[in-house]
mmCIF file of C-alpha atoms in Angstrom:
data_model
loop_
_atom_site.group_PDB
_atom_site.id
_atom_site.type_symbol
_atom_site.label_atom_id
_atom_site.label_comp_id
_atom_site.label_asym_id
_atom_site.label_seq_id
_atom_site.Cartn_x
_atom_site.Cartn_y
_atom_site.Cartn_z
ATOM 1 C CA UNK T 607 -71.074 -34.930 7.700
ATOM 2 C CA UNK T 608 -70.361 -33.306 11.427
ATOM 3 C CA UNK T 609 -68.557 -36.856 12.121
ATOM 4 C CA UNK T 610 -66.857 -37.408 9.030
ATOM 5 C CA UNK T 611 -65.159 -33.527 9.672
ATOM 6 C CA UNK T 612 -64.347 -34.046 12.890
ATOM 7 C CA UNK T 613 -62.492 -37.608 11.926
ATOM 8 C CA UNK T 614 -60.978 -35.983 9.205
ATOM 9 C CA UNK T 615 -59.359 -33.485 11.173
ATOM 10 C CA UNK T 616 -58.013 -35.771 14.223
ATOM 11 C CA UNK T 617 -56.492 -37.692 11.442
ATOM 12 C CA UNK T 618 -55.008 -34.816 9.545
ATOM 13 C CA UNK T 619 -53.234 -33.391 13.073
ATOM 14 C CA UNK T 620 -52.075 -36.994 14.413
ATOM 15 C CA UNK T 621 -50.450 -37.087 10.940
ATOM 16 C CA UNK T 622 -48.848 -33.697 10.877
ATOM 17 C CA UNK T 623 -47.769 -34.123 14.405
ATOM 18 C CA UNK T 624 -45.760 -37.736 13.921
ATOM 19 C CA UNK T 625 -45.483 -37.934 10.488
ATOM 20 C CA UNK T 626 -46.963 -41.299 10.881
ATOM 21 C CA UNK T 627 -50.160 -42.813 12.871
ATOM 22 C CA UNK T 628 -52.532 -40.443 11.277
ATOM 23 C CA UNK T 629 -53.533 -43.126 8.573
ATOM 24 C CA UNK T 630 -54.154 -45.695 11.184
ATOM 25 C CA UNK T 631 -56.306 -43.877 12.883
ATOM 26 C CA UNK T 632 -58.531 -43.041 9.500
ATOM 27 C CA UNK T 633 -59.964 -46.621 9.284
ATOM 28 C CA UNK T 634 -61.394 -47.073 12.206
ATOM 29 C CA UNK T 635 -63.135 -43.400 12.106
ATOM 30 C CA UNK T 636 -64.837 -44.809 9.010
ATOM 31 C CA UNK T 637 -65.307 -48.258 10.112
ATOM 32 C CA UNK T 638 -66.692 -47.859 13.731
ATOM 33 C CA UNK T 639 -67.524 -43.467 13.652
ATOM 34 C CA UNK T 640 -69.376 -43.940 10.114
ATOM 35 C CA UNK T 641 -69.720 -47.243 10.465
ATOM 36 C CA UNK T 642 -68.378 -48.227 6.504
ATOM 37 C CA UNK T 643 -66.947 -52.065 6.013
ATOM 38 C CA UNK T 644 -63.020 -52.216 5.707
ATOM 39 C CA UNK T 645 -62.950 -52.575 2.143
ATOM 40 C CA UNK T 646 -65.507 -49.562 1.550
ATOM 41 C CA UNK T 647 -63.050 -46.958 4.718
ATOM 42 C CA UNK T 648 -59.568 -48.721 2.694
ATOM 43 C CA UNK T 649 -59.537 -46.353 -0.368
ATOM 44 C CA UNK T 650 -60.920 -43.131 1.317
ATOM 45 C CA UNK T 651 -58.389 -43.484 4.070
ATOM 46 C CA UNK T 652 -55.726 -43.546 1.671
ATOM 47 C CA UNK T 653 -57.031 -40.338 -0.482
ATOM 48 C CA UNK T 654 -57.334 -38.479 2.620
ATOM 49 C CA UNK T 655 -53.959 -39.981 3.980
ATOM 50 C CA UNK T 656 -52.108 -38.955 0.834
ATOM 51 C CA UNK T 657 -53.667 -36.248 0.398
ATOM 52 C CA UNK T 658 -52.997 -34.872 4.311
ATOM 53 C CA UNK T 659 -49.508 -36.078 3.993
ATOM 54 C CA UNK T 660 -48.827 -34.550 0.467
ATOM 55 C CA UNK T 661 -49.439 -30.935 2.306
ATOM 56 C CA UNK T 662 -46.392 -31.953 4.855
ATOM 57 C CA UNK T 663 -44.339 -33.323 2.293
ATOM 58 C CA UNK T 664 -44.396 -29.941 0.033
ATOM 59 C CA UNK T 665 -43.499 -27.796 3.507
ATOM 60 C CA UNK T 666 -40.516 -30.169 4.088
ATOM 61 C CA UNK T 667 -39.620 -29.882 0.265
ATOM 62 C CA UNK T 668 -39.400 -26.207 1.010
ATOM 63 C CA UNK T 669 -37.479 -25.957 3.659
ATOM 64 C CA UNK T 670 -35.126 -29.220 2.140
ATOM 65 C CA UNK T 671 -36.211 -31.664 4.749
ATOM 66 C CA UNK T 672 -36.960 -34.359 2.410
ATOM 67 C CA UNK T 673 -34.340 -37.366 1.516
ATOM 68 C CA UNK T 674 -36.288 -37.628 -1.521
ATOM 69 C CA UNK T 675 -34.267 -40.272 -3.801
ATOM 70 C CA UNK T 676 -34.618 -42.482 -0.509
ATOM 71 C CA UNK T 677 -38.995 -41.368 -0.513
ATOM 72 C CA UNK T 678 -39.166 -41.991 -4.214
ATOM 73 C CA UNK T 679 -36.994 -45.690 -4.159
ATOM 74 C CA UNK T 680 -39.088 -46.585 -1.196
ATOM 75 C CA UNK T 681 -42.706 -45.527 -3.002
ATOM 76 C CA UNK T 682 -41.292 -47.606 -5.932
ATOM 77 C CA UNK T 683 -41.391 -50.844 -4.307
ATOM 78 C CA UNK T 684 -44.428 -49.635 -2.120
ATOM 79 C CA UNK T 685 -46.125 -49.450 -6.208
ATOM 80 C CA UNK T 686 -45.636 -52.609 -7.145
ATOM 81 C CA UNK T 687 -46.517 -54.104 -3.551
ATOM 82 C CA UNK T 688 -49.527 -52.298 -3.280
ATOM 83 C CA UNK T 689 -52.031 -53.586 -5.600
ATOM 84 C CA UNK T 690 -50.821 -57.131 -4.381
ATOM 85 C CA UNK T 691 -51.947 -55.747 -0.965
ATOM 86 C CA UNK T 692 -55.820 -54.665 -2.472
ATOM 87 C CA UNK T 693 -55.798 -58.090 -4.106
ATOM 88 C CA UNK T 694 -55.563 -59.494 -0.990
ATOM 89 C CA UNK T 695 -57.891 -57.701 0.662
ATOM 90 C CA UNK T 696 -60.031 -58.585 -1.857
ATOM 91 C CA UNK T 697 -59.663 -62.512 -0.849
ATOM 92 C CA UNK T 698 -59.593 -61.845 2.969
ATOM 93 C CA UNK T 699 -63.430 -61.736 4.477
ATOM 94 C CA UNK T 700 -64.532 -58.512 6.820
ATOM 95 C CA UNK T 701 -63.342 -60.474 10.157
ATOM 96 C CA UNK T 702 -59.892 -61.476 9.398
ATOM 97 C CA UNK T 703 -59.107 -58.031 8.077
ATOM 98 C CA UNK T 704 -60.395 -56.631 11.509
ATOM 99 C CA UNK T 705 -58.830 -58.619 13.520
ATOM 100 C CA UNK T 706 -55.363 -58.087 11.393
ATOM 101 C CA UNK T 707 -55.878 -54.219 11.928
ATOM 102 C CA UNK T 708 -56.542 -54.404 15.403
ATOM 103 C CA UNK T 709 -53.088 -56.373 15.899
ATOM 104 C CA UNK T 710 -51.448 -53.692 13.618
ATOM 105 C CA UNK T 711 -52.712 -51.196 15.947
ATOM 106 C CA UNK T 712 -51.447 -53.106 19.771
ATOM 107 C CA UNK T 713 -47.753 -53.551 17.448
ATOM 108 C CA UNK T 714 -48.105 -49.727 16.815
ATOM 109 C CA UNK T 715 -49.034 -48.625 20.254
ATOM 110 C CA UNK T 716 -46.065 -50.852 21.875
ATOM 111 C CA UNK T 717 -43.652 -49.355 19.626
ATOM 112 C CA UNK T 718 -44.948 -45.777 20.529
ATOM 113 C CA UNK T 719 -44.778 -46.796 24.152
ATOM 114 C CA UNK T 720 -41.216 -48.459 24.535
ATOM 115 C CA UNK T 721 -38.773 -45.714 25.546
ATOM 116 C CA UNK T 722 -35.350 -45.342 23.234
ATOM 117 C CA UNK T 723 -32.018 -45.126 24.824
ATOM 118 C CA UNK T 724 -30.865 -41.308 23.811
ATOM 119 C CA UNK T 725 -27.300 -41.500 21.615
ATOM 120 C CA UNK T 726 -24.954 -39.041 21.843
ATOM 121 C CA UNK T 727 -23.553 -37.552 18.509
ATOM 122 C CA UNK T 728 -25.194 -35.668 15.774
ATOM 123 C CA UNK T 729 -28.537 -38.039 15.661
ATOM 124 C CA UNK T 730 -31.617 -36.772 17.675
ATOM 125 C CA UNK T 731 -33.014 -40.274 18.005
ATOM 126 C CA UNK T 732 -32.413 -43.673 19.417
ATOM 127 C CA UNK T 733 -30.057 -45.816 19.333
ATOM 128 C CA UNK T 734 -30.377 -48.874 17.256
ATOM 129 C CA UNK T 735 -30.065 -52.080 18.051
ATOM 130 C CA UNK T 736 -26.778 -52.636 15.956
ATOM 131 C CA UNK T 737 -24.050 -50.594 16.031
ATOM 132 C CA UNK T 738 -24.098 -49.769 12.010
ATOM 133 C CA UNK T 739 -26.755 -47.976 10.801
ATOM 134 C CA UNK T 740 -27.730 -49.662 7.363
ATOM 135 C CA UNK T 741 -28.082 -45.976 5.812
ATOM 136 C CA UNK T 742 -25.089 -43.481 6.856
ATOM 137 C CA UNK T 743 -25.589 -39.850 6.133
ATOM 138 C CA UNK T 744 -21.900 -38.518 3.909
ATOM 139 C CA UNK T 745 -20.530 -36.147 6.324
ATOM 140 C CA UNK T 746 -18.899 -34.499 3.657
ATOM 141 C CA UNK T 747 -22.194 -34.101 1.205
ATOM 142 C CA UNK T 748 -24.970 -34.489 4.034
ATOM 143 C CA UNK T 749 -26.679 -36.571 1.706
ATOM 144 C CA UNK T 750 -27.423 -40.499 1.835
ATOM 145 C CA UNK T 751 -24.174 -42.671 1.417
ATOM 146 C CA UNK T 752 -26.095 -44.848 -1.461
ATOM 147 C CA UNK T 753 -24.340 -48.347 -0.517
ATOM 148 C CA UNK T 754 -25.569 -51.888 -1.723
ATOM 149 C CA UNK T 755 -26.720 -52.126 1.745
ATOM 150 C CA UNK T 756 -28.648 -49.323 1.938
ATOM 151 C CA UNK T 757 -30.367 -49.653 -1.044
ATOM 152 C CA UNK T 758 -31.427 -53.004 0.091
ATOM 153 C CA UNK T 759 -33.132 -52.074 3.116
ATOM 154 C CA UNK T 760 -34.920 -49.311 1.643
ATOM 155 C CA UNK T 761 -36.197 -51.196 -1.094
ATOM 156 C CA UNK T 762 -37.076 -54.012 1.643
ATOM 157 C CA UNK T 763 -39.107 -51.306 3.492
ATOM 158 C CA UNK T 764 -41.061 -49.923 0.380
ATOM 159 C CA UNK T 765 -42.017 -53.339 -0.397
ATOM 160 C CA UNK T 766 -43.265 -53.815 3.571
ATOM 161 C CA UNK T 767 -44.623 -50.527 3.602
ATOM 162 C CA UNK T 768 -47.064 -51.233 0.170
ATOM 163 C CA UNK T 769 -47.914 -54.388 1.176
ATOM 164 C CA UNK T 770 -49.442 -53.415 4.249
ATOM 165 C CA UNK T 771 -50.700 -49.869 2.794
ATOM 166 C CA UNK T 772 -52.708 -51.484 -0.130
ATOM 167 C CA UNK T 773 -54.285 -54.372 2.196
ATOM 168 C CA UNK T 774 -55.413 -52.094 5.123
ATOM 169 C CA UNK T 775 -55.707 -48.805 3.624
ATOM 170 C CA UNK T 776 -53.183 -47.147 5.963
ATOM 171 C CA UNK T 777 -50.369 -45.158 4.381
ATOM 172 C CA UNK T 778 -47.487 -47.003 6.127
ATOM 173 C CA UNK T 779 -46.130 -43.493 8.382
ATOM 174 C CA UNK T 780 -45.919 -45.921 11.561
ATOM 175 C CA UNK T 781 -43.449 -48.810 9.635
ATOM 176 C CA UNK T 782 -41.297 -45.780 7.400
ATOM 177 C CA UNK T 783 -40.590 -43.863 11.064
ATOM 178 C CA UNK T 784 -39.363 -46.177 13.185
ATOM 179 C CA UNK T 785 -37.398 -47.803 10.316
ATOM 180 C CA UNK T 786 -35.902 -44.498 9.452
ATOM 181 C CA UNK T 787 -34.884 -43.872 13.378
ATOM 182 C CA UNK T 788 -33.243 -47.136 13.594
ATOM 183 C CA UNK T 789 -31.616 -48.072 10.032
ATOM 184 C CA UNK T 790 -30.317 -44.452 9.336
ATOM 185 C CA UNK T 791 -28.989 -41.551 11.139
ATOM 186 C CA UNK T 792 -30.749 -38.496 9.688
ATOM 187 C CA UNK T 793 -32.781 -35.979 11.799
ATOM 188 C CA UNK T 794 -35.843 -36.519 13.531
ATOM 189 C CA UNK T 795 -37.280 -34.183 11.161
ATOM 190 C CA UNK T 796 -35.858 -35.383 8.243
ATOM 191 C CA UNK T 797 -37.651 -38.390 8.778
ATOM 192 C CA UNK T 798 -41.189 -37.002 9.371
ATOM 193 C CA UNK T 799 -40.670 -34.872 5.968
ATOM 194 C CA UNK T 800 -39.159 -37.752 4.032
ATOM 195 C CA UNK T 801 -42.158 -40.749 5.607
ATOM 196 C CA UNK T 802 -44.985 -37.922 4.540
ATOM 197 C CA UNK T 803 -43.712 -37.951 1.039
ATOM 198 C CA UNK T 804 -43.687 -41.714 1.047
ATOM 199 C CA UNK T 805 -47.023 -42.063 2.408
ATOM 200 C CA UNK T 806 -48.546 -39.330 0.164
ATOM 201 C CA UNK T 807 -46.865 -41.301 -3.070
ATOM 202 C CA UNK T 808 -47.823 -44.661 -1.846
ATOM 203 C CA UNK T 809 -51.296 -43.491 -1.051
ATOM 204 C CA UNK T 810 -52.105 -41.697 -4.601
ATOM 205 C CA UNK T 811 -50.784 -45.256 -6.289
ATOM 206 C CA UNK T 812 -53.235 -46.989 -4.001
ATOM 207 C CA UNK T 813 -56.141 -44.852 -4.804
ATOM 208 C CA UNK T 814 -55.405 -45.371 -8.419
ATOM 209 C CA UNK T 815 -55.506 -49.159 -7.980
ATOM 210 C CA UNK T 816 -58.696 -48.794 -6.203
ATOM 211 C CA UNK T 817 -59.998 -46.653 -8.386
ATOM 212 C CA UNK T 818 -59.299 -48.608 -11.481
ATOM 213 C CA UNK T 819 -61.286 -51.204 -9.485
ATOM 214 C CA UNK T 820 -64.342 -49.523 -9.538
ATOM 215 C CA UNK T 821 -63.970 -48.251 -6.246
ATOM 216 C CA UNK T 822 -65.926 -44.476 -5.646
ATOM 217 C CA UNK T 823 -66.228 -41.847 -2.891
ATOM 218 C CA UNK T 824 -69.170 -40.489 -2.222
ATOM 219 C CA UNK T 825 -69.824 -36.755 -0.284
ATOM 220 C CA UNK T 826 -69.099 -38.043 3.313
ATOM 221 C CA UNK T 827 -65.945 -39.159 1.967
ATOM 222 C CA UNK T 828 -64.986 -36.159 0.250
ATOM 223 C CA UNK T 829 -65.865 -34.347 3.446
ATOM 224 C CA UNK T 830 -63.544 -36.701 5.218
ATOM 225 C CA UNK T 831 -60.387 -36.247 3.012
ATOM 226 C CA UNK T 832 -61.107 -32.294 3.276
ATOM 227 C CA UNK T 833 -61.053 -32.136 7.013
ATOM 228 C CA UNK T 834 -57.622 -34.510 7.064
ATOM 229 C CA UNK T 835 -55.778 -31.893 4.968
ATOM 230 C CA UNK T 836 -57.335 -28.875 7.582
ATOM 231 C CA UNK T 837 -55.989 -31.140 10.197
ATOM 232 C CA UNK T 838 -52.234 -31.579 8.779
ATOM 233 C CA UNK T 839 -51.855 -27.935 8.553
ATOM 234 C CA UNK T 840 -52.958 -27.548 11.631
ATOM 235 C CA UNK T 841 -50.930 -30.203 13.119
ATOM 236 C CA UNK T 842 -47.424 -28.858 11.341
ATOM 237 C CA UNK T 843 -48.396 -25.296 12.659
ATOM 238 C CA UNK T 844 -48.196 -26.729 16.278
ATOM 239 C CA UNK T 845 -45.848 -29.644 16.127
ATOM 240 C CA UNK T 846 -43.107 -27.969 17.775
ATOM 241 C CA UNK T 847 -45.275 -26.899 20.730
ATOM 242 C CA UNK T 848 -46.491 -30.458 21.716
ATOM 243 C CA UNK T 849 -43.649 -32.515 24.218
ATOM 244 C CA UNK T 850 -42.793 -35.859 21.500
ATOM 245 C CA UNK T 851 -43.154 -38.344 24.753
ATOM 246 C CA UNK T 852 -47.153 -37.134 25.539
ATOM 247 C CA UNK T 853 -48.069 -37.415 21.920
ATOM 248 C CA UNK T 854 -46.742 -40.938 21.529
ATOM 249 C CA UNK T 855 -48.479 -42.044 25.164
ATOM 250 C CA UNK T 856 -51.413 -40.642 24.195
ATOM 251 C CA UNK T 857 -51.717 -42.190 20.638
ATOM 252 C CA UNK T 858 -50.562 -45.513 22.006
ATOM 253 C CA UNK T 859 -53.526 -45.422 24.566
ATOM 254 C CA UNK T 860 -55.710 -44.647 21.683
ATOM 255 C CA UNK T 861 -54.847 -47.599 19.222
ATOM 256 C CA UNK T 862 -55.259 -49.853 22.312
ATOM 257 C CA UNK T 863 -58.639 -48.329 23.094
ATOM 258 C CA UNK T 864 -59.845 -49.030 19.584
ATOM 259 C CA UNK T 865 -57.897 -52.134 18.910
ATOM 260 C CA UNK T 866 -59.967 -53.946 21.898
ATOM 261 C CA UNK T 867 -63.068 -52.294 20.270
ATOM 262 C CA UNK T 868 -62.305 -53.644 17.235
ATOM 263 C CA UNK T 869 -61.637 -56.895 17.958
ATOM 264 C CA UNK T 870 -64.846 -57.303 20.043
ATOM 265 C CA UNK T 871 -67.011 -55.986 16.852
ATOM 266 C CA UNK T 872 -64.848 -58.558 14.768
#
Protein backbone atom coordinates (compact mmCIF):
# COMPACT_ATOMS: atom_id res chain seq x y z
CA UNK A 1 0.00 0.00 0.00
CA UNK A 2 3.16 2.39 1.16
CA UNK A 3 4.42 1.77 -2.63
CA UNK A 4 1.36 2.01 -4.45
CA UNK A 5 0.91 5.80 -2.51
CA UNK A 6 4.05 6.85 -3.10
CA UNK A 7 3.70 5.88 -7.10
CA UNK A 8 0.53 7.38 -7.11
CA UNK A 9 1.68 10.59 -6.04
CA UNK A 10 4.99 10.93 -8.33
CA UNK A 11 2.56 10.28 -11.05
CA UNK A 12 -0.10 12.71 -10.00
CA UNK A 13 2.79 15.74 -9.69
CA UNK A 14 4.76 14.75 -13.04
CA UNK A 15 1.24 15.12 -14.51
CA UNK A 16 0.23 18.38 -12.95
CA UNK A 17 3.61 19.76 -13.61
CA UNK A 18 3.73 18.98 -17.70
CA UNK A 19 0.42 18.27 -18.37
CA UNK A 20 1.73 15.20 -19.95
CA UNK A 21 4.36 12.31 -18.86
CA UNK A 22 2.56 11.58 -15.70
CA UNK A 23 0.66 8.56 -17.38
CA UNK A 24 3.84 7.14 -18.67
CA UNK A 25 5.32 7.00 -15.74
CA UNK A 26 2.12 5.03 -14.02
CA UNK A 27 2.88 1.72 -15.86
CA UNK A 28 5.97 1.03 -14.99
CA UNK A 29 5.25 1.92 -11.09
CA UNK A 30 2.77 -0.95 -11.39
CA UNK A 31 4.67 -3.15 -13.60
CA UNK A 32 8.24 -3.12 -12.05
CA UNK A 33 7.27 -1.10 -8.18
CA UNK A 34 4.17 -3.62 -7.71
CA UNK A 35 5.29 -5.80 -9.97
CA UNK A 36 1.52 -6.30 -11.98
CA UNK A 37 1.75 -7.65 -15.87
CA UNK A 38 1.03 -4.83 -18.53
CA UNK A 39 -2.34 -5.82 -19.20
CA UNK A 40 -3.30 -6.08 -15.33
CA UNK A 41 -1.10 -1.89 -14.60
CA UNK A 42 -3.07 -0.79 -18.37
CA UNK A 43 -6.57 -0.04 -16.90
CA UNK A 44 -5.50 1.26 -13.39
CA UNK A 45 -3.05 3.61 -15.00
CA UNK A 46 -5.67 5.04 -16.99
CA UNK A 47 -8.32 5.49 -13.93
CA UNK A 48 -5.70 7.11 -12.00
CA UNK A 49 -4.44 9.08 -15.17
CA UNK A 50 -7.93 10.38 -15.89
CA UNK A 51 -8.78 10.74 -12.87
CA UNK A 52 -5.38 12.99 -11.86
CA UNK A 53 -5.82 14.84 -15.04
CA UNK A 54 -9.65 15.46 -14.67
CA UNK A 55 -8.62 17.62 -11.33
CA UNK A 56 -6.27 19.91 -13.80
CA UNK A 57 -8.68 20.04 -16.42
CA UNK A 58 -11.62 21.53 -14.03
CA UNK A 59 -8.85 24.32 -12.62
CA UNK A 60 -8.10 25.28 -16.28
CA UNK A 61 -11.96 25.25 -17.02
CA UNK A 62 -12.10 27.82 -14.28
CA UNK A 63 -9.81 30.04 -15.05
CA UNK A 64 -10.82 29.50 -19.20
CA UNK A 65 -7.62 27.80 -20.10
CA UNK A 66 -9.19 25.05 -21.91
CA UNK A 67 -9.68 25.01 -25.97
CA UNK A 68 -12.33 22.66 -25.23
CA UNK A 69 -14.18 22.07 -28.77
CA UNK A 70 -10.45 21.22 -29.90
CA UNK A 71 -10.20 18.57 -26.25
CA UNK A 72 -13.62 17.20 -26.99
CA UNK A 73 -12.99 16.62 -31.19
CA UNK A 74 -9.68 15.17 -30.24
CA UNK A 75 -11.25 12.65 -27.30
CA UNK A 76 -13.78 11.78 -30.08
CA UNK A 77 -11.46 10.12 -32.32
CA UNK A 78 -9.27 9.05 -29.24
CA UNK A 79 -13.07 6.92 -28.42
CA UNK A 80 -13.32 5.16 -31.24
CA UNK A 81 -9.41 4.42 -31.45
CA UNK A 82 -9.20 3.29 -28.12
CA UNK A 83 -10.87 0.07 -27.74
CA UNK A 84 -9.03 -0.88 -31.09
CA UNK A 85 -5.91 -0.11 -28.97
CA UNK A 86 -7.16 -2.74 -25.82
CA UNK A 87 -7.97 -5.19 -28.61
CA UNK A 88 -4.67 -5.14 -29.52
CA UNK A 89 -3.21 -5.43 -26.50
CA UNK A 90 -5.20 -8.18 -26.06
CA UNK A 91 -3.38 -10.05 -29.18
CA UNK A 92 0.15 -8.71 -28.33
CA UNK A 93 2.03 -11.21 -25.64
CA UNK A 94 3.70 -9.55 -22.25
CA UNK A 95 7.23 -9.06 -24.17
CA UNK A 96 6.33 -7.22 -27.21
CA UNK A 97 4.18 -4.84 -25.22
CA UNK A 98 7.34 -4.17 -22.98
CA UNK A 99 9.55 -3.72 -25.30
CA UNK A 100 6.97 -1.26 -27.32
CA UNK A 101 6.68 0.82 -23.99
CA UNK A 102 10.16 1.01 -23.36
CA UNK A 103 10.68 2.56 -27.02
CA UNK A 104 7.68 4.90 -26.25
CA UNK A 105 9.52 6.00 -23.31
CA UNK A 106 13.50 6.69 -25.19
CA UNK A 107 10.93 8.69 -28.12
CA UNK A 108 9.50 10.59 -25.05
CA UNK A 109 12.68 11.35 -23.26
CA UNK A 110 14.41 12.63 -26.70
CA UNK A 111 11.62 14.85 -27.33
CA UNK A 112 11.84 16.25 -23.68
CA UNK A 113 15.55 16.60 -24.20
CA UNK A 114 15.88 18.39 -27.70
CA UNK A 115 15.96 22.15 -27.07
CA UNK A 116 13.24 24.44 -29.21
CA UNK A 117 14.35 27.47 -31.02
CA UNK A 118 12.38 30.43 -28.95
CA UNK A 119 9.88 32.51 -31.59
CA UNK A 120 9.28 35.84 -31.20
CA UNK A 121 5.56 37.04 -31.29
CA UNK A 122 2.68 36.30 -29.09
CA UNK A 123 3.49 32.29 -28.77
CA UNK A 124 5.51 31.19 -25.63
CA UNK A 125 6.78 28.08 -27.37
CA UNK A 126 8.84 26.80 -30.20
CA UNK A 127 8.97 27.27 -33.35
CA UNK A 128 7.68 24.69 -35.69
CA UNK A 129 9.14 23.16 -38.25
CA UNK A 130 6.85 24.84 -40.99
CA UNK A 131 6.15 28.17 -41.17
CA UNK A 132 2.08 27.70 -40.91
CA UNK A 133 0.82 26.49 -37.97
CA UNK A 134 -2.02 23.93 -38.98
CA UNK A 135 -4.31 25.54 -36.10
CA UNK A 136 -4.20 29.57 -36.01
CA UNK A 137 -5.66 31.22 -32.99
CA UNK A 138 -8.54 34.32 -34.56
CA UNK A 139 -6.90 37.36 -33.39
CA UNK A 140 -10.04 38.98 -33.44
CA UNK A 141 -12.12 36.15 -31.28
CA UNK A 142 -8.97 34.46 -29.52
CA UNK A 143 -10.56 31.36 -30.24
CA UNK A 144 -9.46 28.44 -32.75
CA UNK A 145 -9.76 29.49 -36.53
CA UNK A 146 -11.83 26.04 -37.25
CA UNK A 147 -10.33 25.47 -40.94
CA UNK A 148 -10.56 22.11 -42.98
CA UNK A 149 -7.02 21.89 -42.07
CA UNK A 150 -7.24 22.18 -38.68
CA UNK A 151 -9.85 19.98 -38.13
CA UNK A 152 -7.87 17.40 -39.90
CA UNK A 153 -4.96 17.37 -37.79
CA UNK A 154 -6.80 17.35 -34.69
CA UNK A 155 -8.88 14.60 -35.59
CA UNK A 156 -5.49 12.85 -36.90
CA UNK A 157 -4.08 13.38 -33.35
CA UNK A 158 -7.17 12.01 -31.36
CA UNK A 159 -7.05 9.03 -33.43
CA UNK A 160 -2.96 8.72 -32.59
CA UNK A 161 -3.51 9.69 -29.22
CA UNK A 162 -6.39 6.61 -28.54
CA UNK A 163 -4.61 4.28 -30.30
CA UNK A 164 -1.68 4.42 -28.27
CA UNK A 165 -3.74 5.28 -24.91
CA UNK A 166 -5.97 2.10 -25.15
CA UNK A 167 -2.89 -0.32 -26.11
CA UNK A 168 -0.44 0.89 -23.36
CA UNK A 169 -2.60 2.31 -20.81
CA UNK A 170 -1.00 5.78 -20.93
CA UNK A 171 -3.30 8.76 -21.37
CA UNK A 172 -1.53 10.24 -24.44
CA UNK A 173 -0.29 13.92 -22.41
CA UNK A 174 3.30 13.34 -24.07
CA UNK A 175 1.80 13.02 -28.05
CA UNK A 176 -1.29 15.98 -27.34
CA UNK A 177 1.74 18.53 -25.96
CA UNK A 178 4.17 18.55 -28.30
CA UNK A 179 1.54 18.39 -31.08
CA UNK A 180 -0.21 21.33 -29.61
CA UNK A 181 3.32 23.40 -29.38
CA UNK A 182 4.08 22.71 -32.90
CA UNK A 183 0.66 22.56 -35.01
CA UNK A 184 -0.98 25.58 -33.15
CA UNK A 185 -0.04 28.77 -31.61
CA UNK A 186 -1.93 28.95 -28.30
CA UNK A 187 -0.22 29.42 -24.87
CA UNK A 188 1.93 27.17 -23.15
CA UNK A 189 -0.72 26.94 -20.69
CA UNK A 190 -3.44 26.62 -22.81
CA UNK A 191 -2.04 23.55 -23.90
CA UNK A 192 -1.37 21.85 -20.52
CA UNK A 193 -5.20 22.74 -19.57
CA UNK A 194 -6.60 21.69 -22.93
CA UNK A 195 -4.06 17.96 -23.14
CA UNK A 196 -5.40 17.28 -19.28
CA UNK A 197 -8.93 17.42 -20.47
CA UNK A 198 -8.07 15.16 -23.36
CA UNK A 199 -6.29 12.72 -21.35
CA UNK A 200 -8.90 12.70 -18.52
CA UNK A 201 -11.78 12.04 -21.42
CA UNK A 202 -9.73 9.55 -23.25
CA UNK A 203 -8.82 7.81 -20.06
CA UNK A 204 -12.57 7.46 -18.53
CA UNK A 205 -13.55 5.91 -22.26
CA UNK A 206 -10.67 3.53 -21.78
CA UNK A 207 -11.59 2.43 -18.37
CA UNK A 208 -15.05 1.83 -19.60
CA UNK A 209 -13.76 -0.44 -22.38
CA UNK A 210 -11.76 -2.23 -19.89
CA UNK A 211 -14.20 -2.43 -17.64
CA UNK A 212 -16.84 -3.80 -19.89
CA UNK A 213 -14.09 -6.42 -20.40
CA UNK A 214 -14.17 -7.74 -17.17
CA UNK A 215 -11.31 -5.92 -16.10
CA UNK A 216 -11.36 -4.98 -11.92
CA UNK A 217 -9.25 -2.97 -9.44
CA UNK A 218 -8.57 -4.23 -6.46
CA UNK A 219 -7.46 -2.01 -3.00
CA UNK A 220 -3.77 -1.41 -4.08
CA UNK A 221 -5.19 0.00 -7.08
CA UNK A 222 -7.63 2.15 -5.58
CA UNK A 223 -4.85 3.33 -3.32
CA UNK A 224 -2.87 4.07 -6.42
CA UNK A 225 -5.47 6.24 -8.31
CA UNK A 226 -6.03 8.15 -4.81
CA UNK A 227 -2.45 9.15 -4.35
CA UNK A 228 -2.26 10.33 -8.35
CA UNK A 229 -5.09 12.84 -7.74
CA UNK A 230 -3.06 14.09 -4.18
CA UNK A 231 -0.18 14.35 -6.51
CA UNK A 232 -1.89 16.60 -9.38
CA UNK A 233 -2.97 19.05 -6.87
CA UNK A 234 0.05 19.16 -5.56
CA UNK A 235 1.85 19.44 -8.73
CA UNK A 236 -0.58 22.51 -10.13
CA UNK A 237 0.01 24.24 -6.66
CA UNK A 238 3.81 24.36 -7.51
CA UNK A 239 4.05 24.34 -11.25
CA UNK A 240 4.95 27.82 -11.56
CA UNK A 241 7.82 27.51 -9.06
CA UNK A 242 9.71 24.65 -10.90
CA UNK A 243 12.27 26.14 -14.03
CA UNK A 244 10.29 24.13 -17.40
CA UNK A 245 14.04 23.11 -18.73
CA UNK A 246 14.99 20.98 -15.18
CA UNK A 247 11.66 19.28 -15.17
CA UNK A 248 11.92 18.06 -18.74
CA UNK A 249 15.89 16.91 -18.11
CA UNK A 250 14.97 15.30 -15.26
CA UNK A 251 11.92 13.31 -16.61
CA UNK A 252 13.85 12.49 -19.74
CA UNK A 253 16.65 10.88 -17.52
CA UNK A 254 13.94 9.02 -15.82
CA UNK A 255 12.12 7.32 -18.87
CA UNK A 256 15.67 6.35 -20.01
CA UNK A 257 16.47 4.89 -16.61
CA UNK A 258 13.37 2.73 -16.73
CA UNK A 259 13.20 2.17 -20.41
CA UNK A 260 16.73 0.19 -20.16
CA UNK A 261 15.14 -1.54 -17.09
CA UNK A 262 12.42 -2.48 -18.91
CA UNK A 263 13.78 -3.78 -21.74
CA UNK A 264 16.26 -5.98 -19.79
CA UNK A 265 13.13 -7.57 -17.72
CA UNK A 266 11.44 -7.97 -21.28
Amino acid sequence: MLLASFFGVVMGLVLGLTGAGGGILAVPALVLGLGWSMTEAAPVALFAVGSAAAVGAIDGLRHGLVRYRAALLIALLGAVFSPMGIYLAHQLSEKILMMLFSLLMVLVAARMLRRETPQAGPSDHGAASWGQKNCMLDRETGRLAWTARCTATLSALGAVTGLVSGLLGVGGGFLIVPAFKQLTDVQMRGIVATSLMVISLISLIGVVGAFHAGVSIDRVGAVFIAASIVGMVLGRRVSTKVPARALQVGFAGVCLGVAVFMLVRA
